[in-house]
Amino acid sequence: MLPPLLAAARQLAATVQLGAHGRRQAGLGDEFWQYRPATAGDEARAIDWRRSGRADSHFVREREWQAAQSVHLWVDDARSMEFTGDDNRPTKADRARLLALALGVLLIRAGERVGMADPEIPPRAGEVQLVRLASRFTADAGDEDYGAPVGRALLPQSRAVFISDFLGDPAGVEKALTRASDRGVTGALLQVLDPVEEAFPYQGRTIFESMTGGLMHETRKAGDLRDRYLERLAGRKAHLLTLAQRTGWQYHCHHTGDPAPGALLWLYHAMERMA
């Protein structure tokens, strides 16, 4: 049985009408790019047996076209993403995972290779890869309040998508994008926020507590914090936009109260512009 998340992602992908993909083509390309260690799931015919014979492990001969067609996904699994301001709205995590997997559906159908930004699930094509991604996205949330992008497995000249609320220490995002830019990786930052986080509707005595319970702040006049909070949020958005522009990436903010297809279409077109 397919994971329910994958079924929902396919349904979402079906709602987005797309034109022909400009890079759709068969084959693996002709220009040698680099060797990489073989991982579980690589076909035997992909292994370079001559190179592998000179070492104690197997190596796969990557080609330039494969790298250019690879898209890496990172979806924040920190506890802050489990927040929703209304039980009738999805959590930020639910929306982020749905968008990432639906994007994977569209890209793989268009002939791309999609994987995670860590080495556990490298970019591959095919329906089986979608099942792998869906299984990863349905794993339990992490233990930290806020997450930071992981990019240690990004292939040079590939593309990447980082999806998060980006409410933690911005240094993690800066480090990841700088590392990606140094490797010629372009991509998109999608900030996912709940409408409550944008409006800050709190008044009177309020206790603010992080999703792990590790951070807490109590105030008797929550309304007095609104202007300062909104100013800091606007500053964070501006910083993400500037950081994206400096590194050749794109930035967009999506709210969980808005329809998902709009954000999915933005993500897909962002990947198209970088192809």
Tab-separated table of C-alpha atoms in Angstrom:
chain	number	residue	atom	x	y	z
A	1	MET	CA	0.000	0.000	0.000
A	2	LEU	CA	1.294	3.446	-0.901
A	3	PRO	CA	1.847	5.944	1.924
A	4	PRO	CA	-1.159	8.298	2.274
A	5	LEU	CA	1.212	11.252	1.914
A	6	LEU	CA	2.250	10.048	-1.538
A	7	ALA	CA	-1.376	9.692	-2.616
A	8	ALA	CA	-2.071	13.248	-1.425
A	9	ALA	CA	1.048	14.533	-3.175
A	10	ARG	CA	0.019	12.934	-6.462
A	11	GLN	CA	-3.432	14.440	-6.139
A	12	LEU	CA	-1.941	17.874	-5.504
A	13	ALA	CA	0.442	17.504	-8.433
A	14	ALA	CA	-2.505	16.607	-10.667
A	15	THR	CA	-4.180	19.932	-9.864
A	16	VAL	CA	-1.276	21.904	-11.280
A	17	GLN	CA	-1.415	22.362	-15.025
A	18	LEU	CA	2.079	22.484	-16.491
A	19	GLY	CA	3.477	23.037	-19.921
A	20	ALA	CA	6.082	20.848	-21.541
A	21	HIS	CA	9.301	20.452	-19.597
A	22	GLY	CA	12.169	22.062	-21.463
A	23	ARG	CA	14.770	19.509	-20.386
A	24	ARG	CA	12.798	16.295	-20.875
A	25	GLN	CA	15.077	13.748	-22.509
A	26	ALA	CA	16.135	10.129	-22.215
A	27	GLY	CA	19.563	8.746	-21.447
A	28	LEU	CA	22.303	9.582	-18.969
A	29	GLY	CA	24.435	11.984	-20.950
A	30	ASP	CA	27.854	11.530	-22.463
A	31	GLU	CA	30.293	13.735	-20.550
A	32	PHE	CA	32.078	12.069	-17.638
A	33	TRP	CA	31.787	14.119	-14.459
A	34	GLN	CA	33.017	12.188	-11.418
A	35	TYR	CA	33.022	8.878	-9.567
A	36	ARG	CA	30.928	8.448	-6.440
A	37	PRO	CA	30.617	5.523	-4.012
A	38	ALA	CA	27.811	3.140	-4.940
A	39	THR	CA	24.800	3.179	-2.621
A	40	ALA	CA	21.890	0.838	-2.023
A	41	GLY	CA	19.576	0.935	-5.027
A	42	ASP	CA	22.212	1.558	-7.705
A	43	GLU	CA	21.871	-0.865	-10.575
A	44	ALA	CA	24.788	-3.194	-11.326
A	45	ARG	CA	25.122	-1.727	-14.824
A	46	ALA	CA	25.771	1.724	-13.302
A	47	ILE	CA	28.885	0.500	-11.477
A	48	ASP	CA	32.255	1.172	-13.079
A	49	TRP	CA	33.906	-2.192	-12.478
A	50	ARG	CA	37.329	-1.081	-13.705
A	51	ARG	CA	37.462	1.796	-11.191
A	52	SER	CA	35.939	-0.393	-8.469
A	53	GLY	CA	38.586	-3.038	-9.064
A	54	ARG	CA	41.251	-0.615	-7.819
A	55	ALA	CA	39.526	-0.145	-4.454
A	56	ASP	CA	37.733	-2.064	-1.726
A	57	SER	CA	34.314	-0.665	-2.645
A	58	HIS	CA	32.153	-0.093	-5.714
A	59	PHE	CA	32.004	3.203	-7.599
A	60	VAL	CA	29.401	4.650	-9.930
A	61	ARG	CA	30.456	6.725	-12.934
A	62	GLU	CA	28.406	9.923	-12.730
A	63	ARG	CA	27.857	11.939	-15.887
A	64	GLU	CA	27.470	15.686	-16.237
A	65	TRP	CA	23.850	15.519	-17.412
A	66	GLN	CA	22.913	13.531	-14.335
A	67	ALA	CA	24.278	16.210	-12.031
A	68	ALA	CA	22.486	18.989	-13.885
A	69	GLN	CA	19.220	17.056	-13.680
A	70	SER	CA	19.455	16.398	-9.936
A	71	VAL	CA	17.257	18.167	-7.397
A	72	HIS	CA	17.896	17.848	-3.660
A	73	LEU	CA	15.143	18.377	-1.081
A	74	TRP	CA	15.465	19.458	2.533
A	75	VAL	CA	12.323	19.772	4.665
A	76	ASP	CA	12.729	21.059	8.202
A	77	ASP	CA	11.738	18.357	10.698
A	78	ALA	CA	12.264	20.483	13.828
A	79	ARG	CA	9.490	20.729	16.374
A	80	SER	CA	8.605	24.328	15.464
A	81	MET	CA	7.200	22.975	12.211
A	82	GLU	CA	4.538	21.026	14.140
A	83	PHE	CA	2.730	24.275	15.001
A	84	THR	CA	-0.703	25.268	13.746
A	85	GLY	CA	-2.822	28.126	15.003
A	86	ASP	CA	-6.072	26.366	14.096
A	87	ASP	CA	-7.004	22.694	14.241
A	88	ASN	CA	-8.692	23.113	10.862
A	89	ARG	CA	-5.375	24.084	9.242
A	90	PRO	CA	-2.477	21.769	8.511
A	91	THR	CA	0.674	22.111	10.545
A	92	LYS	CA	3.608	23.777	8.864
A	93	ALA	CA	5.297	20.380	8.717
A	94	ASP	CA	2.332	18.724	6.996
A	95	ARG	CA	2.166	21.432	4.357
A	96	ALA	CA	5.945	21.460	3.825
A	97	ARG	CA	6.136	17.686	3.347
A	98	LEU	CA	3.161	17.669	1.001
A	99	LEU	CA	4.661	20.414	-1.160
A	100	ALA	CA	8.088	18.781	-1.260
A	101	LEU	CA	6.731	15.389	-2.268
A	102	ALA	CA	4.315	16.855	-4.822
A	103	LEU	CA	7.245	18.733	-6.330
A	104	GLY	CA	9.119	15.442	-6.449
A	105	VAL	CA	6.207	13.877	-8.330
A	106	LEU	CA	6.251	16.638	-10.943
A	107	LEU	CA	10.017	16.632	-11.370
A	108	ILE	CA	10.360	12.865	-11.664
A	109	ARG	CA	7.540	12.768	-14.199
A	110	ALA	CA	9.490	15.392	-16.157
A	111	GLY	CA	12.585	13.216	-16.217
A	112	GLU	CA	14.476	14.731	-13.287
A	113	ARG	CA	16.388	12.904	-10.563
A	114	VAL	CA	15.156	13.828	-7.079
A	115	GLY	CA	16.606	13.013	-3.679
A	116	MET	CA	17.309	14.410	-0.253
A	117	ALA	CA	20.030	16.884	0.669
A	118	ASP	CA	21.704	14.242	2.829
A	119	PRO	CA	23.580	11.169	1.565
A	120	GLU	CA	20.950	8.652	2.703
A	121	ILE	CA	18.642	9.188	-0.293
A	122	PRO	CA	20.691	10.446	-3.269
A	123	PRO	CA	18.880	11.778	-6.347
A	124	ARG	CA	17.335	9.107	-8.545
A	125	ALA	CA	14.535	8.831	-11.065
A	126	GLY	CA	11.529	6.539	-11.028
A	127	GLU	CA	8.431	5.780	-9.007
A	128	VAL	CA	10.339	3.760	-6.424
A	129	GLN	CA	12.218	6.917	-5.468
A	130	LEU	CA	8.923	8.624	-4.642
A	131	VAL	CA	8.127	5.854	-2.167
A	132	ARG	CA	11.538	6.354	-0.547
A	133	LEU	CA	10.913	10.084	-0.228
A	134	ALA	CA	7.416	9.561	1.167
A	135	SER	CA	8.786	7.188	3.796
A	136	ARG	CA	11.357	9.774	4.842
A	137	PHE	CA	8.775	12.538	5.094
A	138	THR	CA	6.496	10.448	7.318
A	139	ALA	CA	9.244	9.882	9.892
A	140	ASP	CA	8.941	11.351	13.378
A	141	ALA	CA	9.828	14.973	14.030
A	142	GLY	CA	13.263	15.885	15.351
A	143	ASP	CA	14.141	16.855	18.891
A	144	GLU	CA	15.228	20.449	18.309
A	145	ASP	CA	13.008	23.525	18.474
A	146	TYR	CA	14.382	24.914	15.215
A	147	GLY	CA	16.183	23.312	12.292
A	148	ALA	CA	18.916	24.306	9.867
A	149	PRO	CA	19.341	23.150	6.256
A	150	VAL	CA	21.488	20.105	5.563
A	151	GLY	CA	23.516	20.308	2.378
A	152	ARG	CA	26.527	18.061	2.785
A	153	ALA	CA	25.466	15.791	-0.092
A	154	LEU	CA	24.581	18.399	-2.722
A	155	LEU	CA	25.981	17.492	-6.121
A	156	PRO	CA	27.931	20.262	-7.860
A	157	GLN	CA	25.869	22.198	-10.423
A	158	SER	CA	22.623	20.623	-9.182
A	159	ARG	CA	19.538	22.312	-7.745
A	160	ALA	CA	18.026	22.251	-4.262
A	161	VAL	CA	14.886	23.214	-2.361
A	162	PHE	CA	14.938	24.129	1.336
A	163	ILE	CA	11.521	24.308	3.047
A	164	SER	CA	11.227	25.587	6.622
A	165	ASP	CA	9.710	28.291	8.773
A	166	PHE	CA	13.278	29.676	9.047
A	167	LEU	CA	12.541	31.054	12.510
A	168	GLY	CA	15.700	29.683	14.123
A	169	ASP	CA	19.240	31.024	14.067
A	170	PRO	CA	19.786	32.428	10.555
A	171	ALA	CA	23.453	31.434	10.706
A	172	GLY	CA	22.493	27.877	9.719
A	173	VAL	CA	20.781	29.063	6.544
A	174	GLU	CA	23.663	31.368	5.700
A	175	LYS	CA	26.167	28.538	6.058
A	176	ALA	CA	24.114	26.138	3.936
A	177	LEU	CA	23.550	28.610	1.107
A	178	THR	CA	27.178	29.717	1.082
A	179	ARG	CA	28.300	26.087	0.841
A	180	ALA	CA	25.758	25.415	-1.904
A	181	SER	CA	26.811	28.488	-3.865
A	182	ASP	CA	30.463	27.432	-3.676
A	183	ARG	CA	29.472	24.139	-5.338
A	184	GLY	CA	27.509	25.858	-8.089
A	185	VAL	CA	24.173	24.747	-6.624
A	186	THR	CA	21.151	26.973	-7.231
A	187	GLY	CA	17.798	26.575	-5.607
A	188	ALA	CA	14.784	27.939	-3.773
A	189	LEU	CA	13.944	28.836	-0.189
A	190	LEU	CA	10.284	28.333	0.697
A	191	GLN	CA	9.337	29.801	4.059
A	192	VAL	CA	6.171	28.216	5.466
A	193	LEU	CA	4.336	30.154	8.179
A	194	ASP	CA	0.994	29.830	9.942
A	195	PRO	CA	-1.303	32.873	9.563
A	196	VAL	CA	-1.177	33.358	13.345
A	197	GLU	CA	2.579	33.844	13.098
A	198	GLU	CA	1.983	36.631	10.608
A	199	ALA	CA	-0.862	38.366	12.428
A	200	PHE	CA	0.229	38.001	16.089
A	201	PRO	CA	-3.365	38.365	17.385
A	202	TYR	CA	-2.496	37.946	21.069
A	203	GLN	CA	-3.716	40.319	23.769
A	204	GLY	CA	-3.518	40.439	27.563
A	205	ARG	CA	-1.868	37.751	29.658
A	206	THR	CA	-0.241	35.184	27.372
A	207	ILE	CA	2.288	32.414	27.817
A	208	PHE	CA	4.445	31.760	24.754
A	209	GLU	CA	6.057	28.325	24.761
A	210	SER	CA	8.162	26.516	22.187
A	211	MET	CA	6.968	23.183	20.835
A	212	THR	CA	9.513	21.292	22.956
A	213	GLY	CA	8.690	23.277	26.069
A	214	GLY	CA	12.314	24.312	26.351
A	215	LEU	CA	11.589	27.993	25.739
A	216	MET	CA	8.876	29.968	27.525
A	217	HIS	CA	7.947	33.613	27.946
A	218	GLU	CA	5.031	34.976	29.957
A	219	THR	CA	3.642	38.482	29.561
A	220	ARG	CA	0.638	40.361	30.888
A	221	LYS	CA	0.485	42.652	27.867
A	222	ALA	CA	0.993	40.551	24.778
A	223	GLY	CA	-0.378	43.317	22.575
A	224	ASP	CA	2.595	45.490	23.481
A	225	LEU	CA	4.904	42.956	21.832
A	226	ARG	CA	3.092	42.929	18.507
A	227	ASP	CA	4.921	45.772	16.739
A	228	ARG	CA	8.352	44.539	17.794
A	229	TYR	CA	7.499	40.987	16.769
A	230	LEU	CA	6.220	42.021	13.346
A	231	GLU	CA	9.281	44.189	12.808
A	232	ARG	CA	11.594	41.277	13.579
A	233	LEU	CA	9.595	38.939	11.333
A	234	ALA	CA	9.778	41.424	8.468
A	235	GLY	CA	13.503	41.725	9.077
A	236	ARG	CA	13.908	37.956	8.915
A	237	LYS	CA	12.034	37.784	5.609
A	238	ALA	CA	14.129	40.595	4.156
A	239	HIS	CA	17.294	38.835	5.279
A	240	LEU	CA	16.245	35.576	3.605
A	241	LEU	CA	15.416	37.409	0.381
A	242	THR	CA	18.760	39.224	0.377
A	243	LEU	CA	20.630	36.013	1.150
A	244	ALA	CA	18.842	34.212	-1.684
A	245	GLN	CA	19.625	36.985	-4.149
A	246	ARG	CA	23.294	37.048	-3.196
A	247	THR	CA	23.692	33.314	-3.769
A	248	GLY	CA	21.597	32.998	-6.926
A	249	TRP	CA	18.651	31.397	-5.152
A	250	GLN	CA	14.972	32.387	-5.014
A	251	TYR	CA	12.797	33.080	-1.982
A	252	HIS	CA	9.055	32.859	-1.384
A	253	CYS	CA	6.838	32.878	1.711
A	254	HIS	CA	3.791	30.603	1.849
A	255	HIS	CA	1.046	30.548	4.498
A	256	THR	CA	-0.666	27.344	5.561
A	257	GLY	CA	-4.013	29.130	5.303
A	258	ASP	CA	-3.500	29.599	1.566
A	259	PRO	CA	-4.150	26.921	-1.099
A	260	ALA	CA	-1.211	24.589	-1.649
A	261	PRO	CA	-1.264	24.583	-5.495
A	262	GLY	CA	0.001	28.165	-5.670
A	263	ALA	CA	3.115	27.337	-3.661
A	264	LEU	CA	3.702	24.143	-5.643
A	265	LEU	CA	3.494	26.015	-8.930
A	266	TRP	CA	5.982	28.609	-7.636
A	267	LEU	CA	8.406	25.863	-6.617
A	268	TYR	CA	8.153	24.088	-9.952
A	269	HIS	CA	8.704	27.253	-11.958
A	270	ALA	CA	11.637	28.157	-9.690
A	271	MET	CA	13.259	24.841	-10.598
A	272	GLU	CA	12.479	25.408	-14.287
A	273	ARG	CA	14.165	28.804	-14.297
A	274	MET	CA	17.341	27.239	-12.926
A	275	ALA	CA	17.429	24.255	-15.274
